[in-house]
CSV table of C-alpha atoms and ligand atoms in Angstrom, one decimal:
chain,number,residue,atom,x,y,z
A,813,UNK,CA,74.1,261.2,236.4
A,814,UNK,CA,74.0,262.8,233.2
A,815,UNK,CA,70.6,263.5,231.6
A,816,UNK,CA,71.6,261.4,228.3
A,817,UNK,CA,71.7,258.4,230.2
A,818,UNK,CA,69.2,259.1,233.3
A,819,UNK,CA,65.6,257.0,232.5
A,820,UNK,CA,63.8,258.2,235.5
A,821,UNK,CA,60.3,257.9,234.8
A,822,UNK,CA,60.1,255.2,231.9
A,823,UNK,CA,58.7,252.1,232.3
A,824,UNK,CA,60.9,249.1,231.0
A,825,UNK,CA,59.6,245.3,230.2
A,826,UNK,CA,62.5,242.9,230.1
A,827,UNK,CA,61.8,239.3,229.5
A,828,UNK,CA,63.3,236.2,230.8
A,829,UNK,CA,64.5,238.8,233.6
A,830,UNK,CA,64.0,236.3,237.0
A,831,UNK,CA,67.5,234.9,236.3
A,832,UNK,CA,70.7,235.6,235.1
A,833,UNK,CA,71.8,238.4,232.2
A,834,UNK,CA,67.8,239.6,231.7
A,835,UNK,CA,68.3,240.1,235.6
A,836,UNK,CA,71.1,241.7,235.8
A,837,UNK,CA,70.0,244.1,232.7
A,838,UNK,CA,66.6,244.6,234.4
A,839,UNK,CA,68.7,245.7,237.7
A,840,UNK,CA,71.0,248.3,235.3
A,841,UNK,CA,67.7,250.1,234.0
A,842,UNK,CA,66.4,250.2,237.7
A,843,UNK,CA,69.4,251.7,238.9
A,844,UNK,CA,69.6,254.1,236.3
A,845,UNK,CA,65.8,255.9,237.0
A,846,UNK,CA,63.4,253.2,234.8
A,847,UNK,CA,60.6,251.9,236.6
A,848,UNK,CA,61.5,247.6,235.7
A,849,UNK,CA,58.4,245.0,235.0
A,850,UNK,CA,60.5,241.9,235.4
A,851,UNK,CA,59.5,238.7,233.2
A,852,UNK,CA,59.7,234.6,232.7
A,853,UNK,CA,57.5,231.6,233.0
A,854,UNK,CA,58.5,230.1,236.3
A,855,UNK,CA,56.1,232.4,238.4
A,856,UNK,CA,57.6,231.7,241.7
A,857,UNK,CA,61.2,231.7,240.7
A,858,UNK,CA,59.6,235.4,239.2
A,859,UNK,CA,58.1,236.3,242.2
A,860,UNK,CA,61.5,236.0,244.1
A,861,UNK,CA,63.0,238.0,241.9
A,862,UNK,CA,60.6,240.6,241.9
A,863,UNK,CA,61.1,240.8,246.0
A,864,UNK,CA,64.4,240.9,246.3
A,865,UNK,CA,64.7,243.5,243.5
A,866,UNK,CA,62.1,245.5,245.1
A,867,UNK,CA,63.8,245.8,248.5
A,868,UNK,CA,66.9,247.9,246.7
A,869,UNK,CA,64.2,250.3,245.2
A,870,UNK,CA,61.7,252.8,245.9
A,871,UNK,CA,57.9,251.3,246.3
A,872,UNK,CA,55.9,251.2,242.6
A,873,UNK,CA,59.3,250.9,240.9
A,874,UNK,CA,59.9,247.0,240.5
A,875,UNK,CA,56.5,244.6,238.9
A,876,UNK,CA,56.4,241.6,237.7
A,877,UNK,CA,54.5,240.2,235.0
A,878,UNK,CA,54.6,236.2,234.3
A,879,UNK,CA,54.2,234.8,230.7
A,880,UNK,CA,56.0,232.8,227.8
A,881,UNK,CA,57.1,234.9,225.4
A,882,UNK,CA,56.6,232.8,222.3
A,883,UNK,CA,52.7,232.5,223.4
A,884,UNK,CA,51.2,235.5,220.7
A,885,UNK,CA,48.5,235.9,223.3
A,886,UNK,CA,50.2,235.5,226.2
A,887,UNK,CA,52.7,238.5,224.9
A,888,UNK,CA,49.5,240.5,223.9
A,889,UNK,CA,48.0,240.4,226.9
A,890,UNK,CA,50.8,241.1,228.6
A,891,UNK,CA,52.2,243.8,227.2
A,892,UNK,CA,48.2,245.2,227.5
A,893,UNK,CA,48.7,244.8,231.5
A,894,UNK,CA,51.9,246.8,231.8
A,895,UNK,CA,50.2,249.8,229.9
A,896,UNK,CA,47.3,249.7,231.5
A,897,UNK,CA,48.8,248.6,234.8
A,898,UNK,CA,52.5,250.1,235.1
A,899,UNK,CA,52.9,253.0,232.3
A,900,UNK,CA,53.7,253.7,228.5
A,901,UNK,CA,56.2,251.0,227.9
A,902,UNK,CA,59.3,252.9,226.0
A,903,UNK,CA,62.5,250.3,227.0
A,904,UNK,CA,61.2,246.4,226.0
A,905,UNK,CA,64.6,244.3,226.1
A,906,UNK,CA,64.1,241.1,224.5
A,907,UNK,CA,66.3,239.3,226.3
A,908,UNK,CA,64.4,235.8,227.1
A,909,UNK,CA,66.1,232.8,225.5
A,910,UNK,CA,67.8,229.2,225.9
A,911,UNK,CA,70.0,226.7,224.3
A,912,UNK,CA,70.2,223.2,223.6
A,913,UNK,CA,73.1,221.5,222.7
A,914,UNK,CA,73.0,218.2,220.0
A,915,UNK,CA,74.8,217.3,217.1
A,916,UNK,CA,72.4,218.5,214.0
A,917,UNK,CA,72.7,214.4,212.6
A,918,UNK,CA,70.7,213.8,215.7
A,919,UNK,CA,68.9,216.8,216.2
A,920,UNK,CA,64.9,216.8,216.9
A,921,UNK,CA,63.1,219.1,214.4
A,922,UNK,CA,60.6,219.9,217.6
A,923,UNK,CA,63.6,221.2,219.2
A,924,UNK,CA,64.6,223.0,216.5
A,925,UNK,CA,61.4,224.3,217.1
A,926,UNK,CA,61.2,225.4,220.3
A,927,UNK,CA,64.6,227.3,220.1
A,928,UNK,CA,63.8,229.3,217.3
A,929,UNK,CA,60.2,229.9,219.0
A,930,UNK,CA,61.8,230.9,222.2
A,931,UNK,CA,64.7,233.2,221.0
A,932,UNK,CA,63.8,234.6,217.4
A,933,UNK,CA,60.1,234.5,217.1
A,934,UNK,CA,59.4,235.7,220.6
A,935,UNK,CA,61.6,238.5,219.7
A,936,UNK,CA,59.0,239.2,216.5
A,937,UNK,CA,55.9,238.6,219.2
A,938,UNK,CA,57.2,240.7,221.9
A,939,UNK,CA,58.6,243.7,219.9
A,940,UNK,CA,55.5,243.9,217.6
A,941,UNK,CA,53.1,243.8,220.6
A,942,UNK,CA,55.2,247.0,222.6
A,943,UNK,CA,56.1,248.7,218.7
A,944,UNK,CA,51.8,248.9,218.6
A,945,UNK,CA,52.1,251.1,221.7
A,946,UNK,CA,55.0,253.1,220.7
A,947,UNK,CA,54.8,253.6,217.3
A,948,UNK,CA,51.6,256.1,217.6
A,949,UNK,CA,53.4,257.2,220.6
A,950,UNK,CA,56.5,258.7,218.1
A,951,UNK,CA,59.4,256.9,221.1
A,952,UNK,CA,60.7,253.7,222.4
A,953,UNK,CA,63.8,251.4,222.6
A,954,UNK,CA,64.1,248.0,221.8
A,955,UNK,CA,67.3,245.7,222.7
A,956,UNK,CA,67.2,242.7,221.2
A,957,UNK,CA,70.0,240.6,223.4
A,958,UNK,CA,71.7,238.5,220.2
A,959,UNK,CA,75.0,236.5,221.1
A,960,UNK,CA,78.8,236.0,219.6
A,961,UNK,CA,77.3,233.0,217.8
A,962,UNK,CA,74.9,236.0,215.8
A,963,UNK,CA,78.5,236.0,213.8
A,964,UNK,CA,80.1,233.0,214.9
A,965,UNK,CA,79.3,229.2,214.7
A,966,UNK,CA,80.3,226.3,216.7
A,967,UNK,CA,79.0,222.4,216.0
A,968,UNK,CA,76.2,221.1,218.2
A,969,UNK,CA,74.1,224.5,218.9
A,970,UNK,CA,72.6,225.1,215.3
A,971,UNK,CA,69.5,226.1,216.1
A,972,UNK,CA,70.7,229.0,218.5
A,973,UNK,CA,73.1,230.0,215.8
A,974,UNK,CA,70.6,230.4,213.5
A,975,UNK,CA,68.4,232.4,215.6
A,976,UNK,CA,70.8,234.6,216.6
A,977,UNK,CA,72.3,235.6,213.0
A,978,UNK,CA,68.1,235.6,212.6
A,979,UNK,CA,67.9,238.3,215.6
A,980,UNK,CA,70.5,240.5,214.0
A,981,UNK,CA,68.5,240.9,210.9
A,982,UNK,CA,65.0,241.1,212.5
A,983,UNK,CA,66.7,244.0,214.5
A,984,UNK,CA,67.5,245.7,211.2
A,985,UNK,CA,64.0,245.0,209.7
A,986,UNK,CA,62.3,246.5,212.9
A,987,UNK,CA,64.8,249.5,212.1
A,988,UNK,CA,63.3,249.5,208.3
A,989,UNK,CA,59.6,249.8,209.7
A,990,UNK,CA,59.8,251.7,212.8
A,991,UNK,CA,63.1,253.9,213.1
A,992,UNK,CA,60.8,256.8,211.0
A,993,UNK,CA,58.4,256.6,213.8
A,994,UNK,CA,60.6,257.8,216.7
A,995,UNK,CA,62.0,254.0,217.7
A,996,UNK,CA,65.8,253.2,217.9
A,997,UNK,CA,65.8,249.5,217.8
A,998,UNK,CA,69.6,247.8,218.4
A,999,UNK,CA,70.9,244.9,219.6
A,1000,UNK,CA,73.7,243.4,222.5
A,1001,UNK,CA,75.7,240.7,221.7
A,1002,UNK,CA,77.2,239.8,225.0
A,1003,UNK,CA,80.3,237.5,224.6
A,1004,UNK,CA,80.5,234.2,227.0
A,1005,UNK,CA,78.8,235.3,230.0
A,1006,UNK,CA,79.0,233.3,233.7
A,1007,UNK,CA,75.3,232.8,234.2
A,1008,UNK,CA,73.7,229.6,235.1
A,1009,UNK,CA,73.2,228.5,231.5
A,1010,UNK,CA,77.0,228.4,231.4
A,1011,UNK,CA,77.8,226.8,234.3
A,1012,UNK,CA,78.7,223.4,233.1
A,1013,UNK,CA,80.8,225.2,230.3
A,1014,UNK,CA,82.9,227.0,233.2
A,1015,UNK,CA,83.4,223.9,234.9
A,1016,UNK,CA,84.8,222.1,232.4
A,1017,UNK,CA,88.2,222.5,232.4
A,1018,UNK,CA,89.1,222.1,228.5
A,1019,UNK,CA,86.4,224.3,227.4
A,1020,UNK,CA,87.3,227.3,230.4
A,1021,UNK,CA,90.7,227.5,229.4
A,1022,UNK,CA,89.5,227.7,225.5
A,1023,UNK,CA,87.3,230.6,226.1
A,1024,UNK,CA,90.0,232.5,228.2
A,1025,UNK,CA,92.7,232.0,225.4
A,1026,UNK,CA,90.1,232.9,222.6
A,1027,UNK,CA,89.2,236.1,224.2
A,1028,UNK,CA,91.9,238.9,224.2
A,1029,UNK,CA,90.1,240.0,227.6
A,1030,UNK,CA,91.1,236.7,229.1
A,1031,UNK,CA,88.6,236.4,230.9
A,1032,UNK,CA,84.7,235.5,230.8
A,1033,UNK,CA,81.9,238.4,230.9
A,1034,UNK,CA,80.0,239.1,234.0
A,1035,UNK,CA,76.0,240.1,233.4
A,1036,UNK,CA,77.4,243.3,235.0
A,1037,UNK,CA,79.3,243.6,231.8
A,1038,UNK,CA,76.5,244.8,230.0
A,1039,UNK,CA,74.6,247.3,232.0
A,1040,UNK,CA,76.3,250.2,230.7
A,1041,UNK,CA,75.8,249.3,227.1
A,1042,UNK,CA,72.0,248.1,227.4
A,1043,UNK,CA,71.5,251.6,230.1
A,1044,UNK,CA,73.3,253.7,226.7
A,1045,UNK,CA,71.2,251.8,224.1
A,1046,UNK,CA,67.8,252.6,226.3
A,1047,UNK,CA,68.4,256.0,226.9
A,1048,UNK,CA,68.9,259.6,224.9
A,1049,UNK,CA,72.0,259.1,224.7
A,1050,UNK,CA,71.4,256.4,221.7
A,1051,UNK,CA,68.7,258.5,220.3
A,1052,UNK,CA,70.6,258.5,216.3
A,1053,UNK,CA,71.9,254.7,216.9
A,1054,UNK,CA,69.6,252.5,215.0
A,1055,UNK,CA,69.8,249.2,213.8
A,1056,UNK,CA,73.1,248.2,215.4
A,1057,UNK,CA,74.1,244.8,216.9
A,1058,UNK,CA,77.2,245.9,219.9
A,1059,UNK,CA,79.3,243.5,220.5
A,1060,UNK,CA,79.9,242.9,224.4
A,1061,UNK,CA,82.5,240.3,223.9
A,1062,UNK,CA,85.8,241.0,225.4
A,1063,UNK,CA,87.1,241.4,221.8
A,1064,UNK,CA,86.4,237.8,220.8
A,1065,UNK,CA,84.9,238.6,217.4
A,1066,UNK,CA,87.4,240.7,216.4
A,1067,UNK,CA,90.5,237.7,216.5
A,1068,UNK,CA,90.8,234.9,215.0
B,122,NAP,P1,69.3,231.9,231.9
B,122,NAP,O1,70.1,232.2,233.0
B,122,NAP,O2,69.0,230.5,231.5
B,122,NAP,O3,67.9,232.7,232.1
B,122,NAP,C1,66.9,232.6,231.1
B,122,NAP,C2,65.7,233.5,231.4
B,122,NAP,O4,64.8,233.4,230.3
B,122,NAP,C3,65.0,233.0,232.6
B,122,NAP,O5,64.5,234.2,233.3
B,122,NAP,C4,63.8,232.2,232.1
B,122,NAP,O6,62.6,232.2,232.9
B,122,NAP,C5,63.5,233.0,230.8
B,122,NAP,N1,62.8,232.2,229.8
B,122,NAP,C6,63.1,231.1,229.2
B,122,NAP,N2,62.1,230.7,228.3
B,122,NAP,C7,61.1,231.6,228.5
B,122,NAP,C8,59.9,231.8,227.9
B,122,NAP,N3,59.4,230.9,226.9
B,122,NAP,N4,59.1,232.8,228.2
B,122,NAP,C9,59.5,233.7,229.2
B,122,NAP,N5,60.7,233.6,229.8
B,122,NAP,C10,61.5,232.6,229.4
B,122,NAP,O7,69.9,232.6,230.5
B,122,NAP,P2,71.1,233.7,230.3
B,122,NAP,O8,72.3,233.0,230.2
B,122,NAP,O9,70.9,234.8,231.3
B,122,NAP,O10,70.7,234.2,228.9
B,122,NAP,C11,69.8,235.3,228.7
B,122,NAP,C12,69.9,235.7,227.2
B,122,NAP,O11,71.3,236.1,226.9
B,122,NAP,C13,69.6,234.7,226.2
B,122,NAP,O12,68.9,235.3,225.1
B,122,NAP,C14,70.9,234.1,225.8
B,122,NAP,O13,70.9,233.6,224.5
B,122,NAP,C15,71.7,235.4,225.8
B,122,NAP,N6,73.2,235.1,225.9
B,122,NAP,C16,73.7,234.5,227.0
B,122,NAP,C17,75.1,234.3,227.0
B,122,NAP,C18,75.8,233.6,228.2
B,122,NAP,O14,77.0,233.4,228.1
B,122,NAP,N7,75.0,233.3,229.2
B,122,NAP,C19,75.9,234.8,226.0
B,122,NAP,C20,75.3,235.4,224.9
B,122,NAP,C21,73.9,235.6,224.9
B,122,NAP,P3,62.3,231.0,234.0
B,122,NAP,O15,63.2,231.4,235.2
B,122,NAP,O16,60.9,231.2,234.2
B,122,NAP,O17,62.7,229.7,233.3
């Protein structure tokens, strides 16, 4: 492997990691040297995942650390454990998140709420509890995992559209405070990914064959997709790309 993109020896916290993309991304930093704490609130589901990861790796590598990321103490404590417990965090992806779909005319403002908590504040609670770490420390990486629907909107899913476009611009406000202190702070937008939240989406028919004519890769993304982007955004290799939101998308933002 080349030395730009080998993370042996770093310790990485991704959350919402027992399932799906934060899985597979957790998995990608593994098998590129980092030493993974694995996250979500579900502590058996968590637990699992943690074994089963653990049996592809070397002993000490793979850790698990149960809490809700849009609990400010929760994530403080947290954050506290893997330091004092696992190493000098320097890769956080902030990857936990999920969606609800309603018409806004009948949306609940308390689920407004709770998306916005779980996939734009938690981002704010999370990054600011690892940036207290790194920042004296002069290095660290934060991926902020943001969507197609950061750029694009759709009816039923405001609230995940708004916190999305929200995740692109707290990524470039991070970049404002911390980038002078040694930090690179991006973010992925993955495209439509097959992953259990997208399940019923795949199986129904009119909306499958929608996605595969709207993306020019005809086809939808796999989590494996974007290991090589989130490995390139946690390592040297990114060390002067700050700020940026990638696009993982099979080139559906870029057609109309
Ligand atoms: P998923 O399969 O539903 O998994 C969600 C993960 O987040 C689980 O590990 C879950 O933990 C965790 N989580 C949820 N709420 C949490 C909380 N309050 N605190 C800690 N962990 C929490 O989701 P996914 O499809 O992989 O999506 C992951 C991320 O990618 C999300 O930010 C999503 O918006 C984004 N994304 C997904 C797609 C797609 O097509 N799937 C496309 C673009 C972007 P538990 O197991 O404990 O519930």
């Amino acid at each position: 492997m080349s030395p730009l993109f080998d993370l042996t020896g770093r310790t990485a916290l991704v959350t919402g990691s027992s399932r799906g993309i934060g899985n597979a991304l957790a998995r990608a930093l593994a098998d590129a040297g980092a030493t993974v704490v694995l996250n979500g609130v579900n502590a058996e589901r968590l637990k699992a995942a943690e074994a089963a990861m653990a049996a592809d790796f070397a002993s000490g590598r793979i850790h698990s650390c149960a809490f809700d990321v849009t609990s400010d103490a929760e994530v403080a404590d947290a954050v506290a454990w893997v330091e004092d417990n696992v190493g000098p965090l320097e890769i956080l992806v902030n990857n936990a998140g999920i969606q609800h779909r309603v018409a806004m005319l009948d949306l609940d403002v308390k689920d407004w709420e709770r998306v916005i908590s779980t996939d734009l504040t938690s981002a704010f609670l999370v990054g600011r509890a690892a940036a207290r770490f790194m920042v004296p420390r002069g290095r660290g990486k934060i991926i902020n995992i943001c969507s197609v629907q950061t750029d694009l909107a759709r009816p039923t899913i405001a609230p995940y559209i708004a916190a999305k476009g929200g995740l692109r611009n707290l990524t470039r406000a991070m970049t404002a405070e911390w980038a002078a202190a040694g930090l690179q702070i991006n973010a992925l937008a993955p495209g439509y990914i097959h992953t259990e939240m997208t399940q019923n989406l795949v199986d129904d028919e009119q909306f499958n064959s929608w996605i595969l004519g709207r993306t020019p890769a005809h086809r939808w993304g796999t989590p494996e997709d974007l290991a090589g982007p989130a490995v390139w955004l946690a390592s040297s290799g990114s060390d002067f790309v700050n700020g940026q939101t990638i696009f993982v998308d099979g080139g559906m933002t870029v057609v109309v």
